[in-house]
Coordinates of C-alpha atoms and ligand atoms in Angstrom, one line a residue:
M1 CA 7.4 -25.0 22.8
Q2 CA 4.1 -25.1 21.0
N3 CA 2.8 -21.8 19.6
S4 CA -0.7 -21.4 21.0
R5 CA -1.3 -18.3 19.0
L6 CA -1.8 -20.5 16.0
L7 CA -4.4 -22.8 17.5
S8 CA -7.5 -20.9 16.5
S9 CA -9.2 -24.2 15.5
G10 CA -8.5 -25.8 18.9
C11 CA -6.7 -28.7 17.2
P12 CA -4.1 -30.4 19.4
V13 CA -0.6 -29.8 18.0
T14 CA 1.7 -32.7 18.0
T15 CA 4.5 -31.3 15.9
D16 CA 6.4 -28.1 16.6
W17 CA 6.0 -26.8 13.1
L18 CA 7.7 -23.5 13.9
K19 CA 10.9 -25.4 14.4
R20 CA 10.6 -26.8 10.9
T21 CA 9.8 -23.7 9.0
A22 CA 12.1 -22.0 6.4
A23 CA 14.4 -19.2 7.5
G24 CA 12.5 -16.1 8.8
I25 CA 9.0 -17.7 9.1
A26 CA 9.0 -18.5 12.8
E27 CA 9.6 -14.8 13.7
L28 CA 7.2 -13.5 11.1
H29 CA 4.3 -11.3 12.2
P30 CA 1.6 -11.6 9.6
Y31 CA 0.0 -8.4 8.1
I32 CA -2.8 -6.9 10.1
P33 CA -5.5 -5.8 7.6
G34 CA -8.2 -3.2 8.3
K35 CA -11.2 -4.7 10.0
P36 CA -13.9 -5.7 7.5
I37 CA -17.3 -4.0 7.9
I38 CA -19.1 -7.3 8.0
E39 CA -16.9 -8.5 10.9
L40 CA -17.6 -5.4 13.0
E41 CA -21.3 -5.6 12.4
R42 CA -21.3 -9.3 13.3
E43 CA -19.3 -8.8 16.5
L44 CA -21.1 -5.7 17.9
G45 CA -24.5 -6.2 16.3
L46 CA -24.2 -2.8 14.6
V47 CA -25.6 -1.7 11.3
D48 CA -24.6 1.2 9.0
T49 CA -21.0 1.1 10.0
I50 CA -18.3 2.8 7.9
K51 CA -14.8 1.8 7.1
L52 CA -12.0 4.4 6.8
A53 CA -9.3 2.0 7.4
S54 CA -7.8 0.6 4.2
N55 CA -7.5 3.6 1.9
E56 CA -10.1 2.3 -0.4
N57 CA -12.1 4.5 -2.8
P58 CA -15.2 5.7 -1.0
L59 CA -17.1 6.3 -4.2
G60 CA -17.7 2.6 -4.8
P61 CA -16.6 1.0 -8.1
S62 CA -16.5 2.9 -11.4
P63 CA -19.6 2.3 -13.5
L64 CA -17.4 1.2 -16.4
A65 CA -15.7 -1.4 -14.2
W66 CA -19.0 -2.6 -13.0
A67 CA -20.3 -3.1 -16.5
A68 CA -17.1 -4.9 -17.6
I69 CA -17.5 -7.2 -14.6
Q70 CA -21.0 -8.1 -15.5
K71 CA -20.0 -8.7 -19.1
V72 CA -17.4 -11.3 -18.1
A73 CA -19.3 -12.9 -15.3
G74 CA -20.5 -15.7 -17.6
E75 CA -16.9 -16.7 -18.4
V76 CA -15.6 -17.4 -14.9
H77 CA -15.5 -21.1 -15.5
L78 CA -12.6 -20.5 -17.8
Y79 CA -9.0 -19.7 -16.8
P80 CA -8.0 -16.1 -17.6
D81 CA -5.5 -15.2 -20.3
D82 CA -2.3 -15.9 -18.4
S83 CA -0.3 -13.3 -20.3
G84 CA -2.9 -10.6 -19.5
H85 CA -2.3 -9.6 -23.1
S86 CA -5.1 -7.0 -23.4
L87 CA -4.5 -5.2 -20.1
R88 CA -0.7 -5.3 -20.5
N89 CA -0.9 -3.7 -23.9
K90 CA -3.2 -1.0 -22.7
L91 CA -0.9 -0.2 -19.8
A92 CA 2.1 -0.3 -22.0
E93 CA 0.6 2.2 -24.3
R94 CA -0.4 4.5 -21.5
C95 CA 3.1 4.3 -19.9
A96 CA 4.9 4.5 -23.3
V97 CA 6.8 1.3 -22.6
A98 CA 7.0 -2.1 -24.3
P99 CA 4.3 -4.6 -23.2
G100 CA 7.2 -6.8 -21.9
A101 CA 8.0 -4.0 -19.3
I102 CA 4.7 -4.7 -17.5
T103 CA 4.4 -7.3 -14.8
L104 CA 0.8 -8.0 -13.7
G105 CA 0.1 -8.9 -10.1
A106 CA -2.8 -9.9 -7.8
G107 CA -2.5 -6.4 -6.4
S108 CA 0.8 -4.6 -6.5
S109 CA 1.8 -6.4 -3.3
D110 CA 2.0 -9.5 -5.4
V111 CA 4.6 -7.8 -7.6
I112 CA 6.5 -6.6 -4.6
D113 CA 6.5 -10.2 -3.3
M114 CA 7.8 -11.5 -6.6
V115 CA 10.7 -9.0 -6.4
A116 CA 11.5 -10.2 -2.9
R117 CA 11.3 -13.9 -3.7
V118 CA 13.5 -13.5 -6.7
F119 CA 16.3 -11.4 -5.1
L120 CA 16.1 -12.0 -1.3
E121 CA 17.4 -15.0 0.7
P122 CA 19.4 -15.6 3.9
G123 CA 22.7 -13.8 3.9
V124 CA 21.5 -10.7 1.9
N125 CA 19.5 -7.7 2.9
A126 CA 16.8 -5.2 1.9
V127 CA 16.8 -1.5 2.7
Y128 CA 13.7 0.5 3.6
S129 CA 12.5 3.3 5.9
E130 CA 11.0 3.0 9.3
H131 CA 7.2 3.7 9.2
S132 CA 6.9 2.5 5.6
F133 CA 4.6 0.0 4.1
A134 CA 4.3 -3.1 6.3
M135 CA 4.7 -5.6 3.5
Y136 CA 8.3 -4.7 2.8
Q137 CA 9.3 -6.1 6.2
I138 CA 7.0 -9.1 5.9
Y139 CA 8.3 -10.1 2.4
T140 CA 11.9 -9.5 3.4
Q141 CA 11.6 -11.7 6.4
A142 CA 9.6 -14.4 4.6
C143 CA 12.6 -14.8 2.4
G144 CA 14.9 -15.1 5.4
A145 CA 16.8 -11.9 4.3
A146 CA 18.0 -9.2 6.8
A147 CA 16.2 -5.9 6.9
K148 CA 18.2 -2.7 7.1
V149 CA 15.8 -0.1 8.3
A150 CA 16.6 3.6 8.0
P151 CA 15.4 6.1 10.5
P152 CA 12.8 8.5 9.0
L153 CA 13.2 12.3 8.9
P154 CA 12.8 13.7 12.4
V155 CA 9.4 14.5 14.0
D156 CA 10.2 18.2 14.0
H157 CA 11.4 18.3 10.3
P158 CA 10.0 21.6 8.8
H159 CA 8.5 20.0 5.7
M160 CA 8.4 16.3 5.9
P161 CA 8.2 14.9 9.5
Y162 CA 8.4 11.1 9.4
G163 CA 9.2 11.1 5.7
H164 CA 11.8 8.9 4.0
D165 CA 15.4 10.0 4.7
L166 CA 17.0 9.0 1.4
D167 CA 20.5 9.9 2.5
A168 CA 20.1 7.6 5.5
M169 CA 18.8 4.9 3.2
A170 CA 21.6 5.2 0.8
A171 CA 24.1 5.0 3.6
L172 CA 22.7 1.6 4.6
I173 CA 23.3 0.0 1.2
D174 CA 26.2 -2.4 1.3
N175 CA 27.6 -5.3 -0.8
D176 CA 24.8 -7.6 0.4
T177 CA 22.0 -5.3 -0.4
R178 CA 19.8 -6.7 -3.2
V179 CA 16.6 -4.6 -3.0
V180 CA 15.6 -1.1 -1.8
F181 CA 11.9 -0.3 -1.1
I182 CA 10.6 3.2 -1.4
A183 CA 7.0 4.2 -1.1
N184 CA 6.1 7.5 -2.8
P185 CA 3.9 8.8 -1.4
N186 CA 4.5 6.7 1.7
N187 CA 1.9 4.8 3.7
P188 CA 1.2 5.3 6.6
T189 CA 2.7 8.8 6.7
G190 CA 1.4 10.3 3.5
T191 CA 4.7 12.0 3.0
W192 CA 6.4 12.3 -0.4
L193 CA 9.7 12.7 -2.2
S194 CA 10.4 15.2 -5.0
K195 CA 11.8 14.6 -8.5
S196 CA 15.2 15.9 -7.5
E197 CA 15.4 13.8 -4.3
V198 CA 14.5 10.6 -6.0
A199 CA 16.8 11.4 -9.0
A200 CA 19.8 11.9 -6.7
F201 CA 19.0 8.7 -4.9
L202 CA 18.8 6.6 -8.0
Q203 CA 22.1 7.9 -9.1
S204 CA 23.7 6.9 -5.8
V205 CA 22.4 3.3 -5.9
P206 CA 24.7 0.6 -7.4
S207 CA 23.3 -0.5 -10.7
D208 CA 22.9 -4.2 -9.6
V209 CA 20.6 -3.3 -6.6
V210 CA 16.9 -3.4 -7.5
V211 CA 15.0 -0.2 -6.5
V212 CA 11.2 -0.7 -6.0
L213 CA 9.5 2.6 -6.3
D214 CA 6.0 1.9 -4.9
E215 CA 3.6 4.5 -6.4
A216 CA 0.3 3.1 -5.0
Y217 CA -1.1 6.5 -4.4
T218 CA 0.4 8.4 -7.3
E219 CA -3.0 9.3 -8.8
Y220 CA -3.9 11.4 -5.8
V221 CA -0.9 13.7 -5.9
T222 CA -1.1 17.1 -7.5
E223 CA 2.2 18.5 -6.3
E224 CA 4.2 19.9 -9.2
E225 CA 7.6 18.5 -8.0
F226 CA 6.1 15.0 -7.5
P227 CA 7.9 12.6 -9.9
N228 CA 6.5 10.0 -12.3
G229 CA 8.8 7.0 -11.7
I230 CA 8.3 5.8 -15.3
D231 CA 10.4 8.8 -16.5
W232 CA 13.5 7.1 -15.0
L233 CA 13.0 3.6 -16.5
A234 CA 15.1 4.3 -19.6
D235 CA 18.1 5.3 -17.5
Y236 CA 17.8 2.7 -14.7
P237 CA 17.3 -1.0 -15.7
N238 CA 17.4 -1.8 -11.9
L239 CA 14.3 0.2 -11.3
I240 CA 10.8 -1.2 -10.9
V241 CA 7.8 1.1 -10.4
T242 CA 4.7 -0.5 -8.9
R243 CA 1.1 0.8 -9.3
T244 CA -2.2 -0.5 -8.2
F245 CA -5.9 -0.6 -9.1
S246 CA -6.8 -0.9 -5.4
K247 CA -6.8 2.7 -4.3
M248 CA -7.9 5.5 -6.8
Y249 CA -9.2 3.0 -9.3
G250 CA -11.5 1.4 -6.7
L251 CA -10.8 -2.3 -7.4
A252 CA -9.2 -3.4 -4.1
G253 CA -11.5 -6.4 -3.8
L254 CA -10.4 -7.8 -7.2
R255 CA -6.7 -7.7 -6.4
I256 CA -5.0 -6.3 -9.4
G257 CA -1.8 -4.2 -9.7
Y258 CA 1.3 -4.0 -11.9
G259 CA 5.0 -3.3 -12.1
I260 CA 6.8 -1.3 -14.8
S261 CA 10.5 -2.0 -15.3
S262 CA 13.0 -2.8 -18.0
P263 CA 11.7 -5.9 -19.9
E264 CA 14.8 -7.7 -18.8
L265 CA 14.1 -7.2 -15.1
A266 CA 10.4 -8.0 -15.7
S267 CA 11.3 -11.4 -17.2
V268 CA 13.5 -12.3 -14.3
I269 CA 10.8 -11.3 -11.8
Q270 CA 8.1 -13.2 -13.6
R271 CA 10.0 -16.5 -13.1
V272 CA 8.2 -16.8 -9.8
R273 CA 4.8 -15.4 -10.9
H274 CA 2.0 -17.7 -10.1
P275 CA 0.0 -18.8 -13.2
F276 CA -3.2 -16.8 -13.7
N277 CA -2.2 -14.4 -10.9
A278 CA -4.3 -11.7 -12.5
N279 CA -7.8 -13.1 -12.5
L280 CA -10.3 -12.9 -15.3
V281 CA -12.7 -10.5 -13.6
A282 CA -9.9 -8.2 -12.5
L283 CA -8.3 -8.1 -15.9
A284 CA -11.6 -6.9 -17.5
A285 CA -12.4 -4.4 -14.7
A286 CA -8.9 -2.9 -14.7
E287 CA -9.0 -2.4 -18.5
A288 CA -12.4 -0.7 -18.3
V289 CA -11.6 1.6 -15.4
L290 CA -8.5 2.9 -17.2
D291 CA -11.0 4.7 -19.6
D292 CA -13.0 6.2 -16.8
D293 CA -11.3 9.7 -16.5
A294 CA -14.5 11.1 -14.9
Y295 CA -14.2 8.6 -12.0
V296 CA -10.6 9.5 -11.4
T297 CA -11.3 13.2 -11.5
Q298 CA -14.2 12.8 -9.1
G299 CA -12.1 10.6 -6.8
R300 CA -9.4 13.3 -6.7
E301 CA -11.9 16.1 -5.9
V302 CA -13.7 14.1 -3.2
N303 CA -10.3 13.3 -1.7
Q304 CA -9.1 16.9 -1.7
Q305 CA -12.4 18.2 -0.2
G306 CA -12.3 15.4 2.4
M307 CA -8.7 16.0 3.3
A308 CA -9.5 19.7 3.9
Q309 CA -12.5 18.7 6.0
L310 CA -10.5 16.4 8.2
M311 CA -7.5 18.9 8.5
T312 CA -9.9 21.7 9.6
A313 CA -11.5 19.4 12.2
F314 CA -8.1 18.2 13.6
D315 CA -6.9 21.9 13.7
A316 CA -10.0 22.8 15.7
M317 CA -9.3 19.9 18.1
G318 CA -5.7 20.9 18.4
L319 CA -4.4 17.7 16.9
V320 CA -1.3 17.5 14.8
Y321 CA -1.2 15.3 11.7
M322 CA 1.4 14.2 9.2
P323 CA 1.5 16.2 6.0
S324 CA -0.3 13.9 3.5
V325 CA -0.6 14.0 -0.3
A326 CA -2.4 10.6 -0.4
N327 CA -6.0 9.5 0.4
F328 CA -5.5 9.2 4.2
L329 CA -4.4 11.3 7.1
T330 CA -2.4 10.1 10.1
V331 CA -3.1 12.0 13.2
D332 CA -1.3 12.2 16.6
L333 CA -4.0 11.7 19.3
K334 CA -1.4 12.5 22.1
R335 CA -2.6 9.4 23.9
E336 CA -2.6 5.7 23.2
A337 CA -4.7 5.2 20.0
A338 CA -5.9 1.6 20.8
P339 CA -8.6 2.6 23.3
V340 CA -9.8 5.5 21.2
N341 CA -10.0 3.0 18.3
D342 CA -12.1 0.7 20.4
G343 CA -14.5 3.6 21.2
L344 CA -14.8 4.4 17.5
L345 CA -15.5 0.8 16.7
S346 CA -18.3 0.7 19.2
Q347 CA -19.7 3.7 17.4
G348 CA -19.5 1.8 14.1
I349 CA -16.5 3.5 12.7
I350 CA -13.4 1.6 11.5
T351 CA -10.1 3.5 11.2
R352 CA -6.6 2.2 11.5
P353 CA -4.5 2.2 14.7
I354 CA -0.9 1.8 13.5
A355 CA 1.0 0.4 16.5
N356 CA 2.3 -2.2 14.1
Y357 CA 4.2 0.6 12.4
N358 CA 5.6 1.5 15.8
L359 CA 3.3 4.6 16.1
H360 CA 1.3 4.0 19.2
N361 CA -0.4 7.3 19.5
H362 CA -1.4 7.7 15.9
L363 CA -4.5 6.8 14.0
R364 CA -4.6 6.6 10.2
I365 CA -7.9 7.7 8.7
S366 CA -8.7 7.0 5.1
I367 CA -10.5 10.0 3.5
G368 CA -14.2 9.2 3.0
T369 CA -17.2 10.9 1.6
E370 CA -18.2 14.2 3.2
L371 CA -20.9 12.3 5.3
Q372 CA -18.5 9.6 6.4
N373 CA -15.9 12.2 7.4
S374 CA -18.3 14.1 9.5
R375 CA -19.5 11.0 11.2
F376 CA -15.9 10.1 12.0
I377 CA -15.2 13.7 13.3
T378 CA -18.2 13.7 15.6
A379 CA -17.4 10.2 16.9
L380 CA -13.7 11.2 17.5
E381 CA -14.7 14.4 19.4
Q382 CA -16.9 12.2 21.6
E383 CA -14.2 9.7 22.3
L384 CA -11.6 12.3 23.1
S385 CA -13.9 14.2 25.5
S386 CA -14.9 11.0 27.4
Ligands
PLP1 C1 -2.2 -0.2 -0.6 C2 -0.8 -0.2 -0.9 C3 -0.2 -1.0 -1.9 C4 -1.0 -1.9 -2.8 O1 -1.8 -2.8 -2.3 P1 -2.4 -3.8 -3.4 O2 -3.9 -3.8 -3.1 O3 -1.7 -5.1 -3.2 O4 -2.2 -3.3 -4.8 C5 1.1 -1.0 -2.1 N1 1.9 -0.1 -1.5 C6 1.4 0.7 -0.6 C7 2.3 1.7 0.1 C8 0.1 0.7 -0.2 O5 -0.4 1.5 0.7

């Protein structure tokens, strides 16, 4: 049977390509990104729309990154430094690891994809939690590997509803497990794991199973018991911590992130790294923004204030949300979220329905500026009362 979903160009299909694809590809559901502002404005003829859908930094780029980008703009006819020497050295110094411990990626998703392609194949499996970052499933399946998905902590859990249940995850690890994915804090729930919880888990994982500790939102977290995955690298050569410049550092459009692991694991992972995967502009901007402490401090403050603003509004509306330490809040609308989302879109506001995470009544809202948040709150009140 032909797959008409794929015929967006209207081309007649003469070959059933999906019968010829590698293991896992035919059943793969591609990632659904947040709707771009420009697309919404084009579709609905709106102006001045706002996007609170992809956990981007609402402050715009750091001035230091901006200046660095302008400085290298005249060099983009050249390939970048494939080793990313300068950025890797700076990251290595900040993380107190050897430069060989750093794996650069076109976003941290690229690093996670490299781990998957190196270790996963048909016949083996990866372990992760339900309601965790969508790319774990996609990369696992793209490699033809099996997914063992742990149920999350129960909805009525006193501290961490929907959080990772590390005991349940550990119980799923078997002889065929090659990789475990953990997001801390987790997306789309915003829940987090403490130092002692992660420490106990790492101890229980066989030393030849790779643990990916995805810390995409670590810069937002102020909780005292929140761990820094780098602290465990010396004891766990099977651990890779991933970080990104897409969220707090405000460079999502440039695609730059990194992994930190034992140099040995890093060199194995980099066997499948695409040449020049960290581009010239991204390398320069990332290096510059690492020096912008004021930008990060402001980002954290705006996030904390915006988080309080949204929580107060949801409380007033009688809506329950998941406890989040990241830069987004996931709220239970107590009704199907898709039509509410359509209403918000028609008011020029893009948020994220997360039915693809099997949460049909929830909406994930990235924390914006005060003005963006209030526009969203007013629009949501209107949608829920209509
Ligand atoms: C956003 C995000 C990432 C990183 O995305 P990149 O832009 O590819 O760096 C990784 N993990 C989680 C959980 C995320 O939410």
